[in-house]
Amino acid sequence: MNRIIAATRIWLLLLICSTPLLAQKSPVPLPQCGTVDLTPQQIRALVQQGNLALERKRASGAAFNAITYIPIRPHIIRQSNGSGGFPLANMNQAIAITNSYYLLNGYGIQFYFAGTTPDYIDDDDMYAGFGNQSVDGRDATNALNQYYVNQFTTPGLGGYAYYPGDGIYSTRSFILTGNFQSLDDLGNRLIPHELGHTFNLIHTFGQNSGNGSLGSGVTTELVTRGAGANCATDGDLICDTPADPYNMTGANLTSITGCPQYDPNSTARDANGQPYSPSVSNIMSYYFPCTHDFTPGQHDRMQAALALRQTHTAYSLDAPPTDVAAPSNLRLSTNGALVTLTWQDNASNEMGYFIERSTSPTTGFLPIGGVEPNATAFTDSRATSPNRYYYRIRPSNATTGGLSTTIDVTLTGLSTAVTGTTAQLNWPAAGAGATYDVEWRAVDSPAWTTLSGLTTNTTYLYGLATNTTYEWRVRTVGSGQYAGPVSFTIPCQAPTYPYSYPARVSASLSWSNSVSGQTYNLRWRVVGSADWTVRNLPATTSFYSLTDLQPSTTYEWQIQGVCSPTVSSDFTPLQTFSTLSCQTPTSLQASTVASSWAYLYWSINYYETGRTTELRYRVVGSADWTVVNNLTTTGYSLAGLSNNTPYEWQVRSICPGGQQSDFSTSSYFTTVCAIPQGLYNAITATGARLSWYTSGSTEMGRTFELQYRVAGSGDWNSVSNLSNTNYVLTGLSTNVAYEWRVRQACSANAQSEYSTTATFTTRCNPVLSYNAYVSYVTSSSAQFFWYVENEAGTTYEIRYRPLGSSEWTTTVSNLTATTSAGNFNVTNLPNNTTFEWQVSTVCSSTERSAFTTGPNFTTQCRIPDWLSVYSTTFTGAQLAWNPMGVNVTYDLRYRRTGTTEWTLLGNLPDRTTSLTGLSSSTGYEWQVRTSCTDGQYSDFSTIAGFSTLQCSSPNAAMYGATESSAILSWYLSGAAADTRLELRYRVAGTADWTTVSSLTMSSGSGNYTLDGLTGSTQYEWQVRSLCSPSESSAFTNSYSFQTKAACTQMYTLKSGTWFDPNIWSCGRVPITTDTVHLKHAVIIPQNYQATARRLVYDAAVSVMWMSGARLLLSQ
């Protein structure tokens, strides 16, 4: 429907006799068709005629049926080629919903289609824009005639109809269906509105002429009813429709959750000054509400109009219903929210089907939807729970004949969401602590599968069989009544992720085969061919190779899942691939090039049996190629090459059947014995560690020759046959410059050039200033660090003095270190004194470095910093700070925030400590100071703070309920080592609690076993935290559990391990009071103690005892 902005008003023009009723038009005034509405005299006369006809009908003794079936002959305007037009599915849906408004308490009018197919009007001109074209000669004379228009020539026009008149024209209504915004609006408003005019209903705001434009009149109907009312002579002449101020100044709408409502603050008033309260939802109003309705008075008016039309002679309303074979095999399934109906279509002359629903098995059926001919399924998305519904199917061109049988379903609030072969079961929650039992099975299966003790109101079923309908039901543990069952179906699954990998004369196809037991139909063909090649594949197949294909050809393929000989999924969308020609190899690389050989490789984008590669190579500039044939791999090693020589090479594919590719473009490489590079030297006083590397591949059997000499001298010292890429020179002279070079010997006949020359100067390496550090400074000590590389046995000398002193007060010699680092602790220093210090390297009695100055430092007992809180509990906290020196201790003090008195912890040896015995949910502040070895103390640090945790209730759960016991568990975040718990329990509904106190935990977790309980009994329990002797949390809300019914016969169901409850008939492990009947082999695991009252055997069965296993019999 054409709408302007949002919910714009649509105008209706009602004209008597041959003038049509124009309806559902945009608010722009339109000059054509006139502005003539029915005059008050005309409409009163028409209403009087209807009332008189109804009285005469009653007086005649004619039988009155609760439902009068009225035929509609549908006329669908299409393009001349038969395309376009109103789809039959939409037509059936719209009339089905329309029918739902024409019944009131089982009494009223129902429409059916006349004929077996619509009257199709194939006319391009009418399709492009319907205006004044004639439809004379198209009307059925024994039915109402409804024309479905693609587009009106009048902008904004939605439809029009005719008041009752004794002429065939008055049976017509014209409905806009093309470019319509909403099928829902067609059935809920537009068509019911136009047919309302057909049966003498007037707009709720009346037909005053207004400003001369269509639908612009303002009502003069008074709001009041009873004495002084004019509702019978003004407005729509019906007194149970409130006066409607549409078009009146001051009449406004408001929106509530997107639905229009009359604004109670509107200022519009009637002639008596009374405010209006119109029915926005009335179908004959000009509003666009979310709900729609007729009043009883309007239903009475339509019955009178029906009687009037039945007196006319220019037409009748007695077109016979079609004799349609009734649908059969009506079935339904539901996921709890949607109800899906399926049936068997036994007819070929239906115009569609109406789906009818009632809450009674015999009466009160209303249409809820419609489907096109040959359809066999419908989904009801508006069913609500809890309700019991009855459904039936009626041909849309029949009345009381052709009805299906009735089927019913009870909706309980249970729902199922199906994804693939997984079903999510959902049900309403029964409250905190409730647990549930779920039973499920395939429909018609004799046995249920039970899921017991579920703690949430949802669960999943995985790996369900396709093409199978399941049902399930649920109950709250402790109640005997199951809700349900609810059924759902796992459809036959279409394969997913289809993929093709083509080669020259073959292609590999793959797909997902995650559905167990489902087989497949695979089909393929050359694009454009009419015939498919089909293969039936087993369930485990997830790929298939097509062979004997044509090169350079495009194919298409599809695959479907097969669940049975008669049930399969849809085929996947068409997949295409193109086979290849004999492909030229690509990505030519010489990955390893040496002095006399090279390893070459290339890529081929598919594998094909029988294909080989031909390689050819030559010296660059040479005319002749050397050819290597019949290569079956994508790599080849050329040998016997000349050193320092450039080569080019090419490859091509040789495919079966005499096909071959072109040669690839040339790729190049040059043989070389690589020159060493990256020369590096690390020197000491009398030695140097030299290293280098070579690029490219490593030559087998290669060696290196190293040469070195004093820089500028004539002769080289040579070191030959080195197998590694590093060498240490020793015995060198100190403070002498050397130069060195190296070359590679790849073979006896191939050597590289010497590398570039590198130089170094031996020396006694000093500590560089940025590698000298001081740390752990206290009031009387400090630690010096330095980093430098020197020979083993090198010693160091340190000297230090107060800053500004002219003499070095202390020198420490012969300090040893590693070859790369050293440290030294200096003690007995005066407090609050700034020192400078230096370090020198001593390589020998004659060689030493200059002194290097390290950073100055000042002795003082330093204030701790970086105070941090590692963790907090209800009654404690773990605190930490940075270390402040060697051999120092710490004093820590703390207090409650806002108090003045400190608690002191003295002489702490470490930089961390734990506080205990605090109050929960309380803020604390703390400080720490350093205690140095000379009796000096730092100031206390700045104040840091923390808060202990609130004494909160634990999280709790129950598992392992038996006939006489249950295991209760809990978790408490923030619990300290001394935190305890207290639980209490009782039979549900009783007054007195049994309390268990001082329960411990480990890392916040704990459990407790209740014994001596009564079987088949509902219990409730609570737990609270005892955070300290004086602090506790509130008890949790009650959790409930039910003990199992007493199990008097404990026997094995199958072989297995003793502690597995699934092998025992009671669903639990035997206890000391059980007489155990062994019918199957049982294993008692390693170091496990099994218990029973006694054992009974029918026949000899195996009991396997693992190492350390025991069986304790109580009798």
PDB file of C-alpha atoms in Angstrom, residues 19 24 47 63 108 131 158-159 174 253 297 307 353 402 617 635-636 673 685 744 775 830 859 943 948 1037 1076:
ATOM      1  CA  THR A  19     -20.672   5.969  -8.143  1.00  0.00           C
ATOM      2  CA  GLN A  24      -7.717   3.994   1.543  1.00  0.00           C
ATOM      3  CA  VAL A  47     -30.031   1.745   6.272  1.00  0.00           C
ATOM      4  CA  ALA A  63     -34.061 -20.371   7.883  1.00  0.00           C
ATOM      5  CA  GLY A 108     -21.865 -13.967  10.948  1.00  0.00           C
ATOM      6  CA  GLY A 131      -8.362   3.895 -13.499  1.00  0.00           C
ATOM      7  CA  GLY A 158      -5.813   1.789  -1.736  1.00  0.00           C
ATOM      8  CA  GLY A 159      -9.187   0.432  -2.837  1.00  0.00           C
ATOM      9  CA  PHE A 174     -11.138  -3.096  -6.050  1.00  0.00           C
ATOM     10  CA  LEU A 253      -3.052  10.594  18.398  1.00  0.00           C
ATOM     11  CA  GLY A 297     -23.859  -3.027  16.086  1.00  0.00           C
ATOM     12  CA  ALA A 307     -30.743  -9.400   3.730  1.00  0.00           C
ATOM     13  CA  TYR A 353      -6.794 -23.794   1.801  1.00  0.00           C
ATOM     14  CA  GLY A 402     -13.954 -30.870   2.050  1.00  0.00           C
ATOM     15  CA  TYR A 617      69.179 -25.562 -18.694  1.00  0.00           C
ATOM     16  CA  GLY A 635      62.417 -30.480  -7.652  1.00  0.00           C
ATOM     17  CA  TYR A 636      65.740 -31.500  -9.186  1.00  0.00           C
ATOM     18  CA  CYS A 673      81.763 -20.283  -3.769  1.00  0.00           C
ATOM     19  CA  ALA A 685      94.280  -8.027  26.411  1.00  0.00           C
ATOM     20  CA  GLN A 744      85.996 -20.343   1.934  1.00  0.00           C
ATOM     21  CA  SER A 775      72.307  -0.572  44.264  1.00  0.00           C
ATOM     22  CA  PRO A 830      78.854   6.599  57.605  1.00  0.00           C
ATOM     23  CA  THR A 859      74.094   6.476  52.354  1.00  0.00           C
ATOM     24  CA  ILE A 943      50.183   5.907  53.917  1.00  0.00           C
ATOM     25  CA  THR A 948      38.923  -6.220  53.608  1.00  0.00           C
ATOM     26  CA  ASN A1037      18.193 -18.526  50.184  1.00  0.00           C
ATOM     27  CA  VAL A1076      24.883 -56.691  45.918  1.00  0.00           C
TER      28      VAL A1076
END
